[in-house]
Coordinates of C-alpha atoms and ligand atoms in Angstrom, one line a residue:
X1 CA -25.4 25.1 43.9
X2 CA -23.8 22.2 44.0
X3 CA -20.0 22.0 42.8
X4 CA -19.1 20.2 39.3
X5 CA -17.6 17.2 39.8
X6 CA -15.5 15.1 38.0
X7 CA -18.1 12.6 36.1
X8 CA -14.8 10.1 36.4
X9 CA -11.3 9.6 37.2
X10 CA -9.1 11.2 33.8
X11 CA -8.3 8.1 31.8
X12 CA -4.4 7.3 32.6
X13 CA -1.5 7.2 29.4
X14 CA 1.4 5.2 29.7
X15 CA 3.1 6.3 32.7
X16 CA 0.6 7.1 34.7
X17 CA -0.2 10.5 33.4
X18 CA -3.3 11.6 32.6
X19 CA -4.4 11.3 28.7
X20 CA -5.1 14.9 27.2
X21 CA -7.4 14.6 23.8
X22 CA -7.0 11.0 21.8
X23 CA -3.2 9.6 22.9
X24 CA -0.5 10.9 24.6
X25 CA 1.9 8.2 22.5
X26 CA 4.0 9.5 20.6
X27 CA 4.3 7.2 16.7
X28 CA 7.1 6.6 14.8
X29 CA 6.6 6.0 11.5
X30 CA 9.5 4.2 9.6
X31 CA 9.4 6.1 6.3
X32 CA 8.3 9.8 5.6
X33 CA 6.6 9.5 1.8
X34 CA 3.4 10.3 0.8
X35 CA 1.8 7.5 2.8
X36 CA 3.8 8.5 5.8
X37 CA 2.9 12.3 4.7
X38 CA -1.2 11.3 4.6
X39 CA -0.4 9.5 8.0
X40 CA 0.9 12.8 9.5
X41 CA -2.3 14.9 8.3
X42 CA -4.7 12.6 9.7
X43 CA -2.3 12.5 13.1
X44 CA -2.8 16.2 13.3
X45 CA -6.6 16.5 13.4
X46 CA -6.6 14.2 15.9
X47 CA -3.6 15.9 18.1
X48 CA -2.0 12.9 17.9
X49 CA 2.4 13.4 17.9
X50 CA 4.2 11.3 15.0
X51 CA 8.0 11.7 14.7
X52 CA 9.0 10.1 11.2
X53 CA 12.1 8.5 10.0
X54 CA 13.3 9.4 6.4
X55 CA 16.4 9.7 5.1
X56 CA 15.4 12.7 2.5
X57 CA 15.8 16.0 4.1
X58 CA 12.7 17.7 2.4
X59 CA 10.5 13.8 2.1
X60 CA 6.8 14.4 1.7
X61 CA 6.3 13.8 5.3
X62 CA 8.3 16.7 6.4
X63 CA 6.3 19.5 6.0
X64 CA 3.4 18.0 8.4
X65 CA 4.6 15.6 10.6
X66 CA 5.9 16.8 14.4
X67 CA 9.5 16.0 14.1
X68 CA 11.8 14.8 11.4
X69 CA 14.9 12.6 12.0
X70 CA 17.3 12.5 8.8
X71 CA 18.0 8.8 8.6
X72 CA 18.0 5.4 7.3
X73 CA 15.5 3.2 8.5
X74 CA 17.7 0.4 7.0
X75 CA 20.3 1.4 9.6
X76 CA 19.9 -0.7 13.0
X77 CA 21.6 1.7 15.0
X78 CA 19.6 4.7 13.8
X79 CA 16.3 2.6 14.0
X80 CA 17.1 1.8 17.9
X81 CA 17.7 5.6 18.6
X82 CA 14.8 6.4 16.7
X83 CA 12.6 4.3 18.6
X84 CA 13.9 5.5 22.6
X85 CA 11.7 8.8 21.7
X86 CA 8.3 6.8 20.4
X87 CA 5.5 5.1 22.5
X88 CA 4.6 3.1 19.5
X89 CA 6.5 2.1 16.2
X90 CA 5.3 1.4 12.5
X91 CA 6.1 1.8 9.1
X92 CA 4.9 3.2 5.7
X93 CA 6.9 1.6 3.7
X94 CA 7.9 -2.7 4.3
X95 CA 11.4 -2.0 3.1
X96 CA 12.8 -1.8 6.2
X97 CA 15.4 -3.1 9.0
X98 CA 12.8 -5.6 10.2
X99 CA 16.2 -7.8 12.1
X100 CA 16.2 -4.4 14.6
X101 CA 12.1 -4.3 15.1
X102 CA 12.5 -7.5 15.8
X103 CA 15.3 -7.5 18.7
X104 CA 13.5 -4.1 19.6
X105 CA 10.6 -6.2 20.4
X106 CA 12.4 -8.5 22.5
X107 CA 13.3 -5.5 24.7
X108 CA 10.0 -4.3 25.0
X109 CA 9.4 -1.8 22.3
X110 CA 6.0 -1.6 20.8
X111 CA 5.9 -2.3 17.0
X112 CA 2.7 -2.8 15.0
X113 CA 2.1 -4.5 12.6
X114 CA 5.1 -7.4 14.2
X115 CA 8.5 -7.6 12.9
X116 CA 7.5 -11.2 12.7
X117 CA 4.8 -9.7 9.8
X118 CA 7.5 -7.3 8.0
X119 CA 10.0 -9.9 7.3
X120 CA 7.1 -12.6 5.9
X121 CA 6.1 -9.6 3.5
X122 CA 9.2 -7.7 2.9
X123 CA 10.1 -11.0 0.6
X124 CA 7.7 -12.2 -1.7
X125 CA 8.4 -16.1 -2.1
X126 CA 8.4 -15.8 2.2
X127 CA 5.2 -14.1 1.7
X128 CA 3.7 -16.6 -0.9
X129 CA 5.1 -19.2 1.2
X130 CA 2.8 -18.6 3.9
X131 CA -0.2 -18.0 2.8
X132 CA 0.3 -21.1 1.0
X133 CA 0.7 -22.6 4.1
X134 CA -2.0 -21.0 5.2
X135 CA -4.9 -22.3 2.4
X136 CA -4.7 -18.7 0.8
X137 CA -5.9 -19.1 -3.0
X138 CA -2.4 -17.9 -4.9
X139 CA -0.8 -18.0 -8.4
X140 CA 1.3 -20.8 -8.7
X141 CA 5.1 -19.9 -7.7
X142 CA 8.5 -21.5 -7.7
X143 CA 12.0 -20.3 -6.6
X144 CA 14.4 -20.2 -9.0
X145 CA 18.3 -20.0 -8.6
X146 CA 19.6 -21.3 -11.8
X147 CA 19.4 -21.4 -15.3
X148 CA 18.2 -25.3 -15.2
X149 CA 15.7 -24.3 -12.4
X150 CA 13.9 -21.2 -14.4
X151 CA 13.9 -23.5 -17.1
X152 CA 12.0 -26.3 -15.3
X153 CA 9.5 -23.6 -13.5
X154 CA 8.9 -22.5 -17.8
X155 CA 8.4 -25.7 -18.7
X156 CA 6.1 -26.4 -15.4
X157 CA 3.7 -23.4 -15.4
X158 CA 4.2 -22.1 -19.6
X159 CA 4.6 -18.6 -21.3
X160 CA 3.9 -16.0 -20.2
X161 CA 6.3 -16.2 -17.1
X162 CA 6.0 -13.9 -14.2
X163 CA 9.6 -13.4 -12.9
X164 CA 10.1 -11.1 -9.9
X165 CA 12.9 -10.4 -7.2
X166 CA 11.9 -11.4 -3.9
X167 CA 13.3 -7.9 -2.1
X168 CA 12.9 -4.5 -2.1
X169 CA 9.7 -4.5 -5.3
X170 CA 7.8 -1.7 -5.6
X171 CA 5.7 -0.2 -8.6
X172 CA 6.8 -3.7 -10.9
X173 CA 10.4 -2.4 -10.5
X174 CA 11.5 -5.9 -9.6
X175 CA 9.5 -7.7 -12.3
X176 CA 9.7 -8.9 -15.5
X177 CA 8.1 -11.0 -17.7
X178 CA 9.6 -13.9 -20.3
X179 CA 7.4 -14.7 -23.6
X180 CA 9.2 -17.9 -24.3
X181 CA 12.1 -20.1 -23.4
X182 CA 14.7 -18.1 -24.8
X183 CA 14.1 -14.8 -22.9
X184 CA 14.8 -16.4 -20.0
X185 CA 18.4 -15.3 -19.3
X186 CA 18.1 -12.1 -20.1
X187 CA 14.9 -11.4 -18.2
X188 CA 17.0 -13.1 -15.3
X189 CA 19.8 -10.5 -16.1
X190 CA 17.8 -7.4 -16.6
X191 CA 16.9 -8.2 -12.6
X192 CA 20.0 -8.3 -11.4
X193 CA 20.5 -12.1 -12.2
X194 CA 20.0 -15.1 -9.6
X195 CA 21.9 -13.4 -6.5
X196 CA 19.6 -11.4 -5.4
X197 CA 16.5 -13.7 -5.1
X198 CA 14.3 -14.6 -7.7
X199 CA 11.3 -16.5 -7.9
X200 CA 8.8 -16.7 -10.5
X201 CA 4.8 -17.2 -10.4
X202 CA 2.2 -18.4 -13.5
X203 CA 0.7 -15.9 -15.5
X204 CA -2.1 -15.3 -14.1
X205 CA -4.8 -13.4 -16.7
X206 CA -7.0 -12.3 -14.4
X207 CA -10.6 -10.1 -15.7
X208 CA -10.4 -7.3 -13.0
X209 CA -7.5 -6.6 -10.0
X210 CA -9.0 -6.1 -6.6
X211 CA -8.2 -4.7 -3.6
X212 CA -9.7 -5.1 0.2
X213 CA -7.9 -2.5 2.8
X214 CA -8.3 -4.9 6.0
X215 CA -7.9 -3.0 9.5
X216 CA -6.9 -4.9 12.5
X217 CA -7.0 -3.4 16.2
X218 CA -4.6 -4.7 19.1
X219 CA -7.2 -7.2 20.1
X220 CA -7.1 -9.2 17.1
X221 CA -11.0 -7.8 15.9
X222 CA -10.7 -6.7 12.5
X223 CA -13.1 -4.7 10.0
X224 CA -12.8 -4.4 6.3
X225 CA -13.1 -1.7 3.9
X226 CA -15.4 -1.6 0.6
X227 CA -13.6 -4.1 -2.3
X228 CA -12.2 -1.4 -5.2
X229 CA -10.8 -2.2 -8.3
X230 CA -7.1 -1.2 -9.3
X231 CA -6.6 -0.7 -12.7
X232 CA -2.6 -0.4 -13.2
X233 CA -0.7 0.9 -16.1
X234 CA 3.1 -0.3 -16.9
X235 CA 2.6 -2.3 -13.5
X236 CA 2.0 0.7 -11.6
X237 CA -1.7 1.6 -9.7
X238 CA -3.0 4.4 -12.0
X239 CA -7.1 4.4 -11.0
X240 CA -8.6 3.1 -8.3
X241 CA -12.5 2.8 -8.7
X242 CA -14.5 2.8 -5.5
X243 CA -16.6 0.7 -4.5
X244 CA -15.5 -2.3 -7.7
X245 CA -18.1 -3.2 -9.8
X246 CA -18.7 -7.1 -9.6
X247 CA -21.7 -8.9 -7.6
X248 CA -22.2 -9.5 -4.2
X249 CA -21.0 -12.7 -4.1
X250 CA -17.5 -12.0 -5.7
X251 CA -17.2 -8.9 -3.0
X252 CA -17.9 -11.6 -0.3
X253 CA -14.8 -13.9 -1.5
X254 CA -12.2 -11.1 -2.0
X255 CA -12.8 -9.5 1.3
X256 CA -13.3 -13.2 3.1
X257 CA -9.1 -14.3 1.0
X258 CA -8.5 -10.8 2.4
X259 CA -9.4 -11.4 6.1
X260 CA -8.1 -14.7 6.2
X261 CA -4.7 -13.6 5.0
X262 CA -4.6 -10.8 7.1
X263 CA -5.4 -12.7 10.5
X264 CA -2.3 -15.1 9.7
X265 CA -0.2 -11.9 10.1
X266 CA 0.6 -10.6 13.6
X267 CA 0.1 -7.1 15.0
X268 CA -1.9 -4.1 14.2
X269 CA -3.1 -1.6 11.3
X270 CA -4.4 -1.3 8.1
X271 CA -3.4 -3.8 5.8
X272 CA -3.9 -3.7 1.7
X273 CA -4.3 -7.2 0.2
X274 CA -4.3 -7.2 -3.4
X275 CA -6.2 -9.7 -5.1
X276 CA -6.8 -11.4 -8.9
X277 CA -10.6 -11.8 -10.2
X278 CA -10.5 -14.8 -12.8
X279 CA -12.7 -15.2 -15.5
X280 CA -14.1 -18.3 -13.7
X281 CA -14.5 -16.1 -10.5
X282 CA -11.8 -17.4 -8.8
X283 CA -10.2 -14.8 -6.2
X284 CA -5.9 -15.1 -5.9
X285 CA -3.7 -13.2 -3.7
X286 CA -1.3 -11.3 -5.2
X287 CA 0.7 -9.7 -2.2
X288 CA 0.0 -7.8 0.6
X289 CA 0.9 -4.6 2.0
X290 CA 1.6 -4.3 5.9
X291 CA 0.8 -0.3 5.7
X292 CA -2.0 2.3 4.5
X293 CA -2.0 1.3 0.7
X294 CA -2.0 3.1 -2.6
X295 CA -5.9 1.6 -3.3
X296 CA -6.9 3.3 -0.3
X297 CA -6.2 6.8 -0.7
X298 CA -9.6 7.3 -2.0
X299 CA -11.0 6.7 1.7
X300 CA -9.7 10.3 2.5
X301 CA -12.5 12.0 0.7
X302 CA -15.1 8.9 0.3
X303 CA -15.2 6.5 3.7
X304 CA -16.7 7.6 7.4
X305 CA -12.6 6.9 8.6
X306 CA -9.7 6.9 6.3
X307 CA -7.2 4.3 6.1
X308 CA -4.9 7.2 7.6
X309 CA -7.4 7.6 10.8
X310 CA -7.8 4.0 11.0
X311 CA -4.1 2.8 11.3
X312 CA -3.3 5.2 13.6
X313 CA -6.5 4.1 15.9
X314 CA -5.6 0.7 15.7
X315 CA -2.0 1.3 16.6
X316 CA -3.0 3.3 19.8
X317 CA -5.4 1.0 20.9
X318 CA -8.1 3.6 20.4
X319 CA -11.5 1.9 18.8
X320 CA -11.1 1.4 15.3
X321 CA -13.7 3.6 12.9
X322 CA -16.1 3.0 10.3
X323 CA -14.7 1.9 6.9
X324 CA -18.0 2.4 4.9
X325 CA -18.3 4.4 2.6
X326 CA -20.0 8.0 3.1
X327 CA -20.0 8.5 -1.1
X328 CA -21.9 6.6 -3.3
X329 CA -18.8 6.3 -5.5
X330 CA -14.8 7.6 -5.8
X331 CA -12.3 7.5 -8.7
X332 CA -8.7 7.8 -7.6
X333 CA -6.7 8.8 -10.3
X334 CA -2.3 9.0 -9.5
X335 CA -0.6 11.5 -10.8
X336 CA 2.5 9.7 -12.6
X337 CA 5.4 12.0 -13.7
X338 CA 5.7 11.9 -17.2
X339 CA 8.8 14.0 -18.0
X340 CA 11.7 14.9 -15.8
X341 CA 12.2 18.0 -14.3
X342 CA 10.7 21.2 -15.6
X343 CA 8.4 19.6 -18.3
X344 CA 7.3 17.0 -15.7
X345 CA 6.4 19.7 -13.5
X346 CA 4.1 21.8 -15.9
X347 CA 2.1 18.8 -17.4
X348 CA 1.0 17.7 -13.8
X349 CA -0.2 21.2 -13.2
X350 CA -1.9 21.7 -16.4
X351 CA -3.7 18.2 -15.1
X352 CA -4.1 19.7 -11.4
X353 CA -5.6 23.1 -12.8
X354 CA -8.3 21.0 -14.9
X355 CA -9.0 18.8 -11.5
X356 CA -9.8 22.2 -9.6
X357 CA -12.5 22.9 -11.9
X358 CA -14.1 19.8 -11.4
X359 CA -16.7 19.0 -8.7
X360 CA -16.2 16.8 -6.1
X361 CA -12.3 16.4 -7.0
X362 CA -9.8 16.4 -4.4
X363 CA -5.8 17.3 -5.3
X364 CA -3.2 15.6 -3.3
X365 CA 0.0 17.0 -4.1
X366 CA 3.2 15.5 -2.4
X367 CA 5.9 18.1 -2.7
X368 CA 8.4 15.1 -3.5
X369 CA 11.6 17.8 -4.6
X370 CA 12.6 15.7 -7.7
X371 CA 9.9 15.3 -10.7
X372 CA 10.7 11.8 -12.4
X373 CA 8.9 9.8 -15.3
X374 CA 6.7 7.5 -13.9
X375 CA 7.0 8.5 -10.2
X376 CA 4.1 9.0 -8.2
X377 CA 4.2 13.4 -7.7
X378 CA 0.4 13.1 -6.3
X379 CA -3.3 11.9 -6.6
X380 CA -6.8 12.9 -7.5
X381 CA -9.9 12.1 -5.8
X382 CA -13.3 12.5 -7.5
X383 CA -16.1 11.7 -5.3
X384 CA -20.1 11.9 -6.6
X385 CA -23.6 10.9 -6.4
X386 CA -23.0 7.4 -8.9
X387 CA -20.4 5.7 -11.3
X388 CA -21.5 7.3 -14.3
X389 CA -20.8 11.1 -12.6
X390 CA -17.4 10.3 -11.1
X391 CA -16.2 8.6 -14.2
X392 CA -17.7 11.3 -16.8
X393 CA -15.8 13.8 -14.1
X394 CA -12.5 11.8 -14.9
X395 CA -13.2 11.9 -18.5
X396 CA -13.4 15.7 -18.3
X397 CA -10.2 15.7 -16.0
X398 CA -8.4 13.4 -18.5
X399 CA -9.6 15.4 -21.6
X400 CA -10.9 12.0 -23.0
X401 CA -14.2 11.4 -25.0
X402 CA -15.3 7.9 -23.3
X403 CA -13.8 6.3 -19.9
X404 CA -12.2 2.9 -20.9
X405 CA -9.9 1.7 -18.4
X406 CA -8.5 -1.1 -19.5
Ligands
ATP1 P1 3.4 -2.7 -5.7 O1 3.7 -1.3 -6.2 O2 1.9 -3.0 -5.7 O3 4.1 -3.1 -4.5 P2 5.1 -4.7 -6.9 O4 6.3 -4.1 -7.5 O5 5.2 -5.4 -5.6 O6 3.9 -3.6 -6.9 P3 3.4 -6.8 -8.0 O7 2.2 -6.4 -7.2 O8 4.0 -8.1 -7.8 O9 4.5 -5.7 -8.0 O10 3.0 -6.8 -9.6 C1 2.6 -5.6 -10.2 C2 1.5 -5.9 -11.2 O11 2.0 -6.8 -12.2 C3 0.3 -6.5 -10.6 O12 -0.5 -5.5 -10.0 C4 -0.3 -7.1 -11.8 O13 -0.9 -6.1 -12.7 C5 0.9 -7.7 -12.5 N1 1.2 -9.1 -12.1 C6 1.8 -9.4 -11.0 N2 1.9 -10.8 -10.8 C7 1.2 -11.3 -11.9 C8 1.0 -12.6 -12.4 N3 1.4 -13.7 -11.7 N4 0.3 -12.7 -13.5 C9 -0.1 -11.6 -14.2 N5 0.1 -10.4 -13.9 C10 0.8 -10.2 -12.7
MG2 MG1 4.6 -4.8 -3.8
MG3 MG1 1.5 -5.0 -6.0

């Protein structure tokens, strides 16, 4: 009998050594939340190491990811330590010390997405800058540093005005809106006033929001995932419906605005580019995300790879995974704290304990230590066979008569 051989040489890692299961690299992930936390769980299917950065001893990340550093990833000189120990670096979260990942690239270390792409995104009038430079349909903006200025921008693009910080937005904490002429200062105050960076964008009254999770590998190839609808609440994503319902030829624009954004952007990774459907079918960018995205937590449960699996594959350089959809149809619902503390706690478990009795439904639950009002504690997940079942199921789990979601 002939002796096994070898069919071919082991595939070599970095450093010469022989890859055992998917990647020897070891990710960093600036940022340890629930995205960072989803990251780790799909990382550990795959055997894949991910040491995360948070400066929350008990983040959502902690529980699952290999190794925990305690720190700021707003701190250059715990960002350079953190990144001597990973073979690749990212982030969950845009907020970040994008100066260091740049000079960290300079010596070599391997960030994806680019710093270059954090710092365009991590402000908003950067980012709207260049897509606009780019031909990317957007709402019209202006920068604003004075009274006079805001003024002229309200006179310019009317009431309604969109008013938002440039920095460190999240959830619409960093927006507000002015009715008329005379709000204007004190919207301008409530945001901390002109120091900080303001711009301000038309009102845009847009029929549906969309959303296109866009997933790009190290060679520049990129593949898209079905185009959901976000339906927000207070400015904050609240139920994602999977795939959106509007024709094929409106799908075809958002995800074509969606590519073409996302290939002005350097690096690799998933990428959530949230979009406007006008009433004259018109698709405008809102912002994009440089990260696994809030509108794509549904994949989890309803696509052949989840935006989890897939940003880590494009990261490591591993071929990137099919974004279809495996489920006729997915309703993400988030689970937004609606009392603090105690009362917080039992309201989103009276909700969980109706979603275990549902079929097809999914509970995510973060662990984050502190419950707040309007904080994201976890999500829900209802796949099914159509629309109809997987909104009648959110119905039931929302104890309501008809679905209307606007
Ligand atoms: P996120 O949590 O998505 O990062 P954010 O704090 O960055 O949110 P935006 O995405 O800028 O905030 O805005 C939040 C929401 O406010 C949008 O999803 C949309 O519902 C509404 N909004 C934003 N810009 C406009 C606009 N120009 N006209 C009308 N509504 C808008
Ligand atoms: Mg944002
Ligand atoms: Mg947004």
């Amino acid at each position: 009998r002939a002796a096994m051989q070898p069919a071919a040489p082991l595939p070599q890692g970095q450093g010469g050594s022989p890859v055992h299961g998917v990647s020897n690299k070891v990710v960093g992930v600036l940022g340890g939340g629930q995205l960072g936390k989803m990251l780790c769980q799909a990382a550990s299917q795959m055997g894949i190491k991910i040491v995360i950065l948070d400066p929350l001893q008990d983040c959502p990340a902690s529980s699952v990811c290999h190794e925990h550093v305690v720190g700021s990833f707003n701190d250059g000189d715990t960002v350079r330590e953190f990144a001597k120990r990973c073979g690749v670096l990212t982030v969950e979260i845009e907020h970040v010390d994008a100066a260091t990942l740049a000079k960290l690239e300079e010596q070599g270390v391997d960030c994806e997405p680019k710093a270059s792409t954090i710092m365009i995104i991590q402000d908003k009038y950067r980012q709207k800058k260049h897509f606009s430079k780019f031909g990317i349909p957007l709402p019209d903006f202006m920068e604003v540093d004075t009274l006079n200025s805001i003024e002229e921008a309200g006179e310019r693009f009317g009431y309604p005005l969109m008013v938002k910080s440039k920095r460190n937005a999240y959830d619409g904490r960093g927006n507000a809106v002015a009715q008329k002429k005379e709000e204007l200062s004190s919207v301008v105050a409530s945001l901390g006033g002109f120091e900080h960076g303001l711009y301000v964008e038309r009102w845009t009254p847009f029929v549906k929001e969309l959303s296109v999770i866009v997933a790009r590998s190290r060679d520049g190839s990129t593949v898209c995932y079905p185009v959901v609808e976000t339906i927000h609440k207070d400015n904050i994503c609240h139920v994602v419906e999977a795939p959106a319902e509007v024709s094929d030829k409106i799908k075809k624009s958002a995800t074509g605005v969606a590519e073409k954004a996302i290939k002005s952007l350097e690096g690799a990774g998933v990428f959530a580019v949230e979009l406007f459907l006008t009433e004259d079918d018109q698709i405008l960018l809102n912002e994009v995300a440089p990260r696994p995205h809030n509108s794509g937590h549904h994949t989890i449960e309803s696509c052949y790879t989840s935006q989890y699996e897939q940003h880590l594959r494009a990261i490591l350089g591993i071929p990137l995974g099919d974004p279809l959809m495996k489920a006729p149809a997915a309703i993400m619902y988030n689970i937004l704290g609606e009392d603090e503390g105690e009362a917080g706690f039992f309201l989103a478990h009276q909700l969980i304990e109706r979603a275990l009795n549902i079929p097809g439904a999914s509970v995510h639950w973060y662990a984050k230590p502190e419950m707040r009002k309007q904080r994201k504690m976890g999500h829900i997940t209802i796949v099914g066979p159509s629309k109809t079942s997987v909104k009648s199921h959110l119905d039931k789990l929302l104890q309501r008569d008809t679905y209307t979601p606007k």
